[in-house]
Amino acid sequence: MNKIFCFCIALLISCLSVLAQNPLHIPDTLTGPIYNLTVKDSSKIFFPPNVTPTYGMNGDLLAPVLIMNKGDNITLNVINELNVSTTMHWHGFHVSPQNDGGPHQIINPGTTWSPSFKVLNDAATYWFHPHLHENTERQVNKGLAGMIIIRDSIESTYDLPRKDGVDDFPLIVQSKAFDVLYQLAPFNSYDSIIMINGTIDPYLQVPAQVIRLRLLAAASTRSFNFGLEGNIPFYQIASDGGMLDQPVQLTRLRLSTGERAEILIDLSALQGQSLYLKSYASEFPIGIIGAAQVSLNDTLPGYYTNPLNGNDYNLLRFDVTAPTPNPVTTIPNSFAPLNPWLESQADISRDLIFSLDTLILLYSPVEGPFLINNQPFHMDSINIHSYLNNIEIWRLINTTDVAHPFHIHDIQFYILDINGNPPPLGQHGQKDVVLVHPNDTVRFITQFETFADNNEPYMYHCHILHHEDEGMMGHFLVLDTNALVIEELIALQEITLFPNPAADYLYFDTKNLKEKGDFHITLYNVLGQEVKASIRHEKEGILKIDIANFESGIYSLTIKTAQRKYQGKFLKP
Ligand code: C2O
Ligand code: CU
Ligand code: CU
């Protein structure tokens, strides 16, 4: 079956090479403060005269580019005209869990979801896509994804190209699989057709000056190794969630699914010439989806049949035309400094171990399914409890044969090190996706600022969409210690505090506390002032706190272990 399918795909490819090139589609732009996005069924003709059913937002495929300013208060109306449920996630955005658009914010058919929030992220290139539980790949493959550009008052002080479609270009880079009936395949191993902004085999007229490309790697699985024909250098100026501190000169830039980068290319000397932006996938080491071979243990013939794997291929042809009036002609020397958190500030370090799920009957070292910390994703279990304003180090340890692009919602992070070495220069700025190679360990540092919710979680996951859909994902809660009430501590099932209200003695059962070792208890009155009380061991794991001479009122109590802190409240009548 697979063989026949591949043969037909191969046929499709050979037909393709005789097709004419197409002008690159530049998506429309939408500006705020209100953005209306109608998600609907549509169709498009990629291979005339065949009609391919698609999904699109305000159009037949993909979406308009949303332009936002940091600090704006915006509303996004996501109008679901599909006959299936969806969600819409603002990838890279620092928003509350309710506004995040993960699998919990379902938009039923015929309904509108309208998150409103202040844009808090720095100037950079972001994106949005559905995140429906077990259906992300299916919906993205059919056409749902879009780019977001955030501008801010710092970025705007630099002499950079920012005229959309003139010297500043959105490039949503994807690879798609079509079946023999020219339908977009819901799953993606045969993704041999490259599309940029939905255009197959595109060309673009660009002026002979400094241009800016906003690269979004939005294939469902594939990584790209961007480079210019003839190894012409280019300059990376931004990573996922912000500008770098200085342009980084490169001839190759690898982006895995979910990652973004902004690059500058100086075309001043190339007027009248053409050159290709390519993916130099022949240079990919083993382990990366898009390399000739992913795993030495791979026994699936399917992986090798894709003509893109391990080969260099064209993405986009630039035809260099006359410069525009007032062109940007130089590459800036430096930008604002980066402000990473220091390792010494971290409250906790957590390990996330990626492994192959060998309990599933048909597992494969290339295809998975894969797990994080041995737990498959569950819609209603919380894998990690964090605390508002915690500074955390997450250590990502990949024990599998495949490189996984790890993504976390809510925050941007800084990579501390990769196998103990500092990250490449283009990756030392703000990131929300990092590709973790087989046998590698990556550490990042971040802070869970601004948003806390004791019930509504955020997600972390592999951004290879079928890995995510098959369970390589988890939930984390950012708890607000000041809002934690005793019931919630009890729900965590690690601490019991009783009775409440308490008149003379308060008992504290710590037998189930996961972390053994020392801990400190502090009591505070309603003004937040520390109050002293005698605390004695009652019996094994139970502490007795004498509150007989406390004035009546509400008190709070903090228990701090080496790694965590809890806070509860009790009433003294
Ligand atoms: Cu781009 Cu959880 O996603
Ligand atoms: Cu995300
Ligand atoms: Cu993965």
XYZ file of C-alpha atoms and ligand atoms in Angstrom:
578
model
C 0.000 0.000 0.000
C 2.714 2.451 1.002
C 4.699 1.608 -2.110
C 1.804 2.355 -4.438
C 1.151 5.553 -2.600
C 4.784 6.609 -2.906
C 4.834 5.791 -6.566
C 1.879 8.103 -7.165
C 3.531 10.809 -5.125
C 6.645 10.400 -7.222
C 4.513 10.818 -10.332
C 3.106 13.995 -8.929
C 6.614 15.340 -8.360
C 7.737 14.686 -11.908
C 4.634 16.465 -13.236
C 5.444 19.350 -10.974
C 8.835 20.047 -12.391
C 7.294 21.039 -15.721
C 4.851 23.477 -14.090
C 5.526 27.164 -14.454
C 6.801 29.116 -11.496
C 4.316 31.146 -9.519
C 4.569 34.625 -8.033
C 4.872 34.331 -4.277
C 1.601 35.086 -2.524
C 2.053 37.881 0.017
C -0.750 37.540 2.570
C -2.981 40.527 3.351
C -2.358 42.242 6.669
C -4.780 42.998 9.489
C -4.157 45.677 12.073
C -5.837 46.062 15.474
C -7.215 46.654 17.936
C -9.882 44.207 16.693
C -8.945 41.259 14.495
C -11.665 39.154 12.893
C -10.604 35.719 11.720
C -13.194 33.539 10.023
C -12.050 29.930 9.973
C -13.775 28.119 7.146
C -13.813 25.300 4.649
C -12.522 26.333 1.268
C -10.697 24.974 -1.749
C -7.773 25.895 -3.944
C -6.367 24.812 -7.275
C -2.730 23.813 -6.780
C -2.549 21.397 -9.713
C -4.923 22.593 -12.453
C -7.591 21.545 -13.085
C -7.816 19.603 -9.821
C -9.582 21.162 -6.876
C -8.041 20.592 -3.448
C -10.259 21.066 -0.370
C -8.596 23.344 2.180
C -9.180 25.261 5.380
C -8.437 28.962 5.507
C -8.868 32.052 7.627
C -10.479 34.950 5.766
C -9.372 33.205 2.576
C -8.751 29.856 0.934
C -5.536 28.921 2.766
C -3.526 30.155 5.757
C -4.486 33.600 7.101
C -3.756 37.303 6.891
C -0.627 38.498 8.714
C -1.667 40.112 12.003
C 0.301 43.262 12.788
C 0.401 44.282 16.450
C 2.215 46.759 18.649
C 3.582 45.873 22.039
C 1.340 47.485 24.649
C -1.824 47.429 22.506
C -5.032 46.135 24.039
C -6.460 43.860 21.404
C -9.407 41.544 20.774
C -9.276 38.623 18.398
C -12.601 37.240 17.186
C -12.077 33.705 15.958
C -15.251 32.751 14.123
C -15.472 29.004 13.571
C -17.419 28.288 10.386
C -15.974 24.790 10.048
C -18.229 21.881 10.835
C -15.671 20.622 13.358
C -14.315 22.120 16.574
C -11.025 23.917 16.604
C -8.904 26.165 18.837
C -6.546 29.015 17.980
C -3.228 29.335 19.790
C -1.051 32.480 19.717
C 2.301 30.745 19.525
C 5.020 32.542 21.513
C 2.596 34.950 23.211
C 2.758 35.801 26.882
C -0.969 35.643 27.702
C -3.150 34.167 30.444
C -4.021 30.475 30.097
C -7.611 31.434 29.211
C -6.394 33.498 26.252
C -3.751 31.019 25.111
C -5.933 28.986 22.749
C -4.584 25.600 23.763
C -6.649 22.396 23.740
C -8.816 23.682 26.598
C -10.236 26.731 24.785
C -12.389 24.826 22.301
C -14.277 26.792 19.664
C -17.300 24.764 18.658
C -18.640 24.941 15.086
C -20.763 28.043 14.581
C -19.327 29.859 17.589
C -16.879 32.710 18.082
C -14.043 32.836 20.604
C -12.964 36.360 21.538
C -9.871 36.592 23.703
C -8.886 40.142 24.712
C -5.500 40.992 26.117
C -2.626 43.409 26.177
C 0.250 42.535 23.851
C 3.239 42.017 26.174
C 5.766 40.423 23.835
C 8.746 42.147 22.270
C 9.021 42.946 18.581
C 9.544 39.727 16.620
C 7.724 37.258 14.386
C 5.138 34.963 15.966
C 2.411 32.727 14.613
C -0.964 31.174 15.291
C -2.447 27.779 14.601
C -5.111 25.379 15.920
C -4.249 23.234 18.943
C -7.201 20.873 19.214
C -6.450 17.764 21.258
C -5.198 15.016 18.892
C -6.115 17.094 15.817
C -3.442 19.751 15.510
C -1.638 18.102 12.590
C -4.843 17.418 10.665
C -6.005 21.036 10.901
C -2.634 22.639 10.245
C -2.029 20.378 7.249
C -5.331 21.420 5.747
C -4.290 25.052 5.805
C -4.724 26.652 9.215
C -1.732 28.745 10.281
C -0.828 32.411 10.129
C 1.939 34.844 10.985
C 1.926 37.607 13.592
C 4.330 40.547 13.526
C 4.814 42.475 16.745
C 6.460 45.880 16.592
C 7.756 47.857 19.549
C 9.393 51.162 20.390
C 12.895 49.683 20.523
C 12.844 47.823 17.221
C 11.446 50.903 15.508
C 14.514 52.975 16.404
C 16.751 50.913 14.115
C 17.156 51.514 10.408
C 15.598 48.253 9.281
C 13.360 47.284 6.370
C 9.756 47.242 7.569
C 7.594 47.924 4.492
C 5.493 44.790 4.236
C 5.714 43.198 0.795
C 8.244 45.833 -0.395
C 11.429 45.206 1.598
C 10.047 43.133 4.504
C 8.561 39.759 3.577
C 6.621 37.137 5.550
C 7.717 33.622 4.528
C 5.604 30.805 5.953
C 7.615 27.767 4.898
C 5.798 24.434 4.812
C 6.022 21.053 3.163
C 2.782 19.296 2.298
C 1.676 15.834 1.233
C -0.955 15.454 -1.482
C -2.637 12.159 -2.201
C -3.478 10.853 -5.671
C -6.790 12.713 -5.606
C -4.953 15.989 -4.921
C -6.246 16.116 -1.366
C -3.957 17.424 1.342
C -3.005 14.402 3.407
C -3.914 14.673 7.078
C -0.606 13.084 8.091
C 2.627 14.092 6.698
C 5.480 11.639 6.040
C 5.122 12.094 2.264
C 5.371 15.863 2.433
C 7.303 16.350 -0.786
C 5.679 19.586 -1.951
C 7.194 22.815 -0.643
C 4.868 25.760 -0.196
C 5.757 29.266 0.848
C 2.757 31.329 1.933
C 0.738 28.608 0.195
C 2.538 29.086 -3.156
C 4.221 26.106 -4.802
C 7.450 26.800 -6.710
C 7.424 30.532 -5.988
C 9.452 33.484 -7.190
C 9.562 36.981 -5.769
C 10.767 40.309 -7.116
C 12.939 42.001 -4.553
C 14.712 45.383 -4.718
C 18.517 45.639 -4.904
C 18.994 46.819 -1.296
C 18.806 45.360 2.207
C 15.688 43.240 2.539
C 14.248 41.507 5.583
C 12.783 38.011 5.569
C 10.586 36.753 8.394
C 11.124 33.021 8.272
C 8.530 30.802 9.926
C 9.236 27.071 9.829
C 5.668 25.800 9.820
C 5.939 22.329 8.330
C 4.289 19.695 10.475
C 7.477 17.713 10.996
C 10.291 18.870 8.703
C 13.214 21.112 9.630
C 14.764 23.464 7.068
C 18.401 24.430 6.601
C 18.067 27.875 5.035
C 20.852 29.228 2.879
C 21.359 31.343 -0.231
C 22.638 30.001 -3.490
C 26.377 30.647 -3.797
C 26.651 30.837 0.004
C 25.898 34.548 0.002
C 25.983 35.599 3.662
C 22.908 36.899 5.455
C 22.358 38.343 8.918
C 20.036 36.971 11.570
C 18.547 39.828 13.613
C 15.793 38.122 15.615
C 14.971 34.731 17.076
C 11.562 33.395 18.169
C 10.604 36.043 20.722
C 12.775 39.093 20.190
C 15.707 40.775 18.533
C 19.244 39.556 19.036
C 21.771 41.928 20.584
C 23.605 42.129 17.274
C 23.154 40.818 13.735
C 24.730 37.376 13.365
C 26.350 36.700 9.997
C 25.456 33.257 8.661
C 25.388 31.171 5.512
C 23.078 28.526 7.021
C 20.191 28.824 9.430
C 18.414 25.742 10.674
C 14.824 26.160 11.801
C 12.736 23.293 13.107
C 8.988 23.278 13.209
C 7.602 26.216 15.176
C 10.796 28.295 15.124
C 11.108 31.766 13.599
C 13.999 33.972 12.604
C 14.298 37.341 10.931
C 17.178 37.776 8.511
C 18.587 40.636 6.473
C 20.084 40.108 3.016
C 22.063 42.810 1.238
C 21.095 42.575 -2.429
C 22.605 45.952 -3.423
C 25.150 44.407 -5.780
C 22.798 41.888 -7.388
C 20.411 43.989 -9.471
C 19.262 42.078 -12.563
C 20.282 38.729 -11.133
C 18.304 35.833 -9.733
C 19.193 33.625 -6.811
C 17.523 30.894 -4.823
C 16.760 30.622 -1.159
C 17.295 26.914 -0.554
C 17.134 24.296 2.131
C 20.494 22.536 2.314
C 19.014 19.401 3.828
C 21.920 17.260 2.570
C 23.936 18.849 5.396
C 21.546 17.718 8.126
C 23.102 15.277 10.566
C 21.352 12.023 11.271
C 18.453 12.468 13.678
C 16.811 15.522 12.123
C 13.547 15.077 10.245
C 14.560 16.124 6.741
C 17.940 14.349 6.792
C 18.611 11.415 4.461
C 18.202 9.080 7.376
C 16.767 9.784 10.765
C 17.718 6.790 12.815
C 20.321 4.091 12.486
C 17.646 1.829 13.946
C 15.087 2.836 11.342
C 13.385 -0.096 9.716
C 10.515 1.833 8.124
C 11.088 2.092 4.364
C 8.604 4.978 4.235
C 11.020 7.570 5.478
C 13.470 7.208 2.598
C 10.943 7.612 -0.194
C 10.577 11.348 0.286
C 12.675 13.172 -2.330
C 13.274 16.123 0.026
C 15.008 14.047 2.662
C 18.743 14.518 2.601
C 18.666 16.592 -0.581
C 19.217 20.282 -1.232
C 16.146 21.855 -2.749
C 14.869 25.259 -3.831
C 12.489 27.202 -1.652
C 12.108 30.556 -3.376
C 13.692 32.340 -6.345
C 14.527 36.000 -5.873
C 14.575 38.195 -8.984
C 16.480 41.309 -7.999
C 15.015 44.515 -9.461
C 15.769 48.239 -9.091
C 15.972 49.631 -5.578
C 13.031 51.516 -4.050
C 13.236 55.199 -3.050
C 14.968 55.594 0.363
C 16.250 52.056 0.561
C 17.921 50.571 3.607
C 21.488 49.964 2.465
C 23.408 48.935 5.570
C 23.256 46.200 8.160
C 23.139 47.700 11.684
C 26.090 46.967 13.988
C 24.245 46.200 17.180
C 20.892 46.217 18.943
C 19.784 46.486 22.579
C 21.495 44.118 25.025
C 19.765 40.888 26.035
C 18.701 40.378 29.633
C 18.764 36.683 30.419
C 18.096 35.484 33.970
C 21.165 34.227 35.806
C 21.525 30.617 36.761
C 22.074 31.706 40.365
C 18.575 33.249 40.424
C 16.800 29.963 39.713
C 14.281 28.675 42.276
C 14.229 25.155 40.863
C 15.643 22.949 38.132
C 13.426 20.334 36.479
C 14.298 17.444 34.188
C 12.190 16.529 31.160
C 13.272 13.256 29.617
C 12.193 12.390 26.077
C 11.798 8.685 25.418
C 10.275 6.257 22.965
C 6.973 4.726 24.061
C 7.778 1.039 23.689
C 4.555 -0.021 25.383
C 2.619 0.805 22.210
C 2.393 -2.169 19.895
C 3.526 -0.462 16.682
C 6.193 1.892 17.891
C 9.062 2.914 15.674
C 12.288 4.729 16.576
C 11.513 7.257 13.799
C 7.787 7.708 14.146
C 7.315 7.243 17.906
C 5.098 7.603 19.779
C 7.338 9.524 22.153
C 6.851 10.477 25.765
C 8.017 13.174 28.139
C 8.975 11.814 31.574
C 7.303 8.537 30.655
C 3.835 10.045 30.872
C 1.571 10.163 27.830
C -0.459 13.374 27.605
C -3.765 13.448 29.430
C -6.320 16.230 29.102
C -6.930 16.296 32.835
C -3.684 15.576 34.551
C -1.228 18.268 35.545
C 2.378 17.239 35.054
C 4.172 20.227 36.555
C 3.160 22.690 39.262
C 5.054 25.932 39.140
C 4.619 29.196 40.993
C 4.082 32.727 39.876
C 7.426 34.503 39.429
C 9.422 31.292 39.826
C 12.666 31.409 37.910
C 13.236 27.906 36.616
C 15.821 25.903 34.735
C 14.381 23.147 32.555
C 16.773 20.443 31.456
C 15.619 18.653 28.287
C 17.205 15.250 27.903
C 16.617 13.432 24.622
C 17.116 9.668 24.875
C 15.456 8.977 21.490
C 16.897 8.679 17.967
C 14.977 11.720 16.677
C 15.591 15.437 17.237
C 12.536 16.994 18.908
C 11.663 20.709 18.701
C 10.531 21.363 22.278
C 8.058 24.220 22.750
C 6.606 25.787 25.874
C 3.628 28.140 26.119
C 3.328 31.309 28.236
C 6.945 32.443 28.301
C 10.102 33.015 26.292
C 13.275 31.372 27.526
C 17.023 31.720 27.148
C 19.095 28.652 26.325
C 21.773 28.227 29.010
C 23.689 25.477 27.306
C 23.580 22.552 24.918
C 25.589 19.614 26.279
C 27.343 22.115 28.513
C 28.334 24.459 25.669
C 26.821 27.883 25.002
C 24.196 27.916 22.233
C 25.069 29.202 18.745
C 24.866 33.016 18.528
C 21.566 33.010 16.659
C 19.977 31.059 19.510
C 21.106 33.106 22.465
C 18.134 35.482 22.314
C 14.541 34.867 23.380
C 13.231 31.480 22.284
C 10.090 29.420 22.657
C 11.176 26.394 20.606
C 14.491 24.584 20.833
C 15.538 21.569 18.791
C 17.003 18.891 21.054
C 19.168 16.472 19.070
C 19.378 12.755 19.919
C 21.417 12.169 23.087
C 21.656 15.895 23.726
C 20.836 17.783 26.885
C 19.617 21.353 26.574
C 19.080 23.636 29.548
C 17.015 26.802 29.403
C 16.086 29.393 31.991
C 12.840 31.322 32.240
C 10.484 33.028 34.639
C 6.754 32.373 34.958
C 5.699 35.988 35.249
C 2.406 37.919 35.160
C -0.139 35.122 34.826
C -1.129 32.548 37.409
C -4.151 30.345 37.552
C -4.712 27.532 39.970
C -6.920 25.571 37.572
C -6.180 26.459 33.973
C -2.920 24.968 32.654
C -0.473 25.831 29.900
C 1.145 23.298 27.566
C 4.645 22.166 26.769
C 5.252 19.729 23.943
C 7.238 18.590 20.959
C 6.262 20.754 17.981
C 6.463 17.881 15.509
C 2.705 17.834 15.195
C 2.142 14.110 15.168
C 4.438 13.666 18.166
C 2.334 16.266 19.978
C -0.966 14.694 18.874
C 0.273 11.262 19.945
C 1.076 12.390 23.459
C 4.500 14.051 23.572
C 2.980 16.895 25.539
C 2.294 17.914 29.115
C 0.462 20.479 31.210
C 1.914 22.900 33.689
C 0.093 25.130 36.130
C 1.473 28.435 37.316
C 0.096 28.713 40.835
C -0.397 31.949 42.638
C 0.845 31.208 46.136
C -1.096 34.152 47.544
C -4.349 32.843 46.175
C -3.784 29.221 47.131
C -6.323 28.219 49.721
C -6.168 25.206 51.960
C -8.535 23.275 49.716
C -6.040 23.598 46.899
C -3.174 22.445 49.057
C -5.271 19.484 49.980
C -6.028 18.911 46.317
C -2.297 18.623 45.744
C -2.558 15.798 48.294
C 0.796 16.530 49.784
C -0.183 18.567 52.790
C -3.086 18.502 55.168
C -3.794 21.396 57.448
C -6.467 20.954 60.100
C -8.722 21.992 61.625
C -9.829 25.148 59.917
C -10.938 27.349 61.608
C -8.416 26.575 64.340
C -8.675 27.953 67.864
C -5.712 26.695 69.901
C -3.712 24.301 67.802
C -3.245 23.873 64.098
C -1.995 20.530 62.854
C 0.049 20.101 59.787
C 0.372 16.691 58.156
C 3.432 16.520 55.909
C 3.685 12.748 55.578
C 2.823 12.889 51.870
C 5.171 15.699 51.040
C 7.043 14.421 48.000
C 10.227 16.138 48.902
C 11.954 14.829 51.974
C 14.441 16.891 53.905
C 14.233 20.200 55.711
C 11.433 22.649 55.318
C 10.530 25.936 56.899
C 7.161 27.119 58.075
C 6.393 30.803 58.393
C 3.141 32.367 59.592
C 1.897 35.772 58.523
C -0.947 37.948 59.759
C -3.366 39.684 57.458
C -0.933 42.602 57.079
C 1.697 40.212 55.813
C 3.790 40.553 58.990
C 5.530 37.501 60.256
C 4.090 36.155 63.520
C 5.979 33.825 65.804
C 4.492 30.591 67.036
C 5.867 27.477 68.606
C 5.933 24.538 66.241
C 6.476 21.068 67.650
C 6.563 17.571 66.281
C 3.353 15.885 67.365
C 4.071 12.502 65.903
C 5.577 11.090 62.693
C 5.117 13.749 60.001
C 2.580 15.765 61.971
C 3.438 19.186 63.293
C 1.513 21.014 65.958
C 1.424 24.801 65.864
C 0.369 26.654 68.964
C -1.886 29.557 67.980
C -3.739 29.902 71.280
C -2.563 33.457 71.847
C -3.098 34.694 68.264
C -5.631 37.456 67.778
C -8.632 36.405 65.743
C -8.351 36.894 62.020
C -7.098 35.344 58.826
C -3.523 34.070 58.771
C -1.433 32.692 56.030
C 1.252 30.133 56.292
C 4.107 29.309 53.975
C 5.952 26.055 53.850
C 9.206 26.198 51.972
C 11.133 23.118 50.972
C 14.446 23.083 49.142
C 12.624 23.214 45.831
C 9.114 24.510 46.324
C 6.914 26.714 48.375
C 3.289 26.330 49.370
C 1.042 28.863 50.915
C -2.207 28.305 52.754
C -4.630 30.341 54.801
C -6.471 29.581 58.001
C -8.940 31.341 60.206
C -8.506 31.942 63.903
C -12.021 32.661 65.190
Cu 2.789 26.281 18.263
Cu 1.523 24.478 21.634
O 2.134 25.368 19.940
Cu 2.751 27.735 21.550
Cu 9.065 15.077 18.772
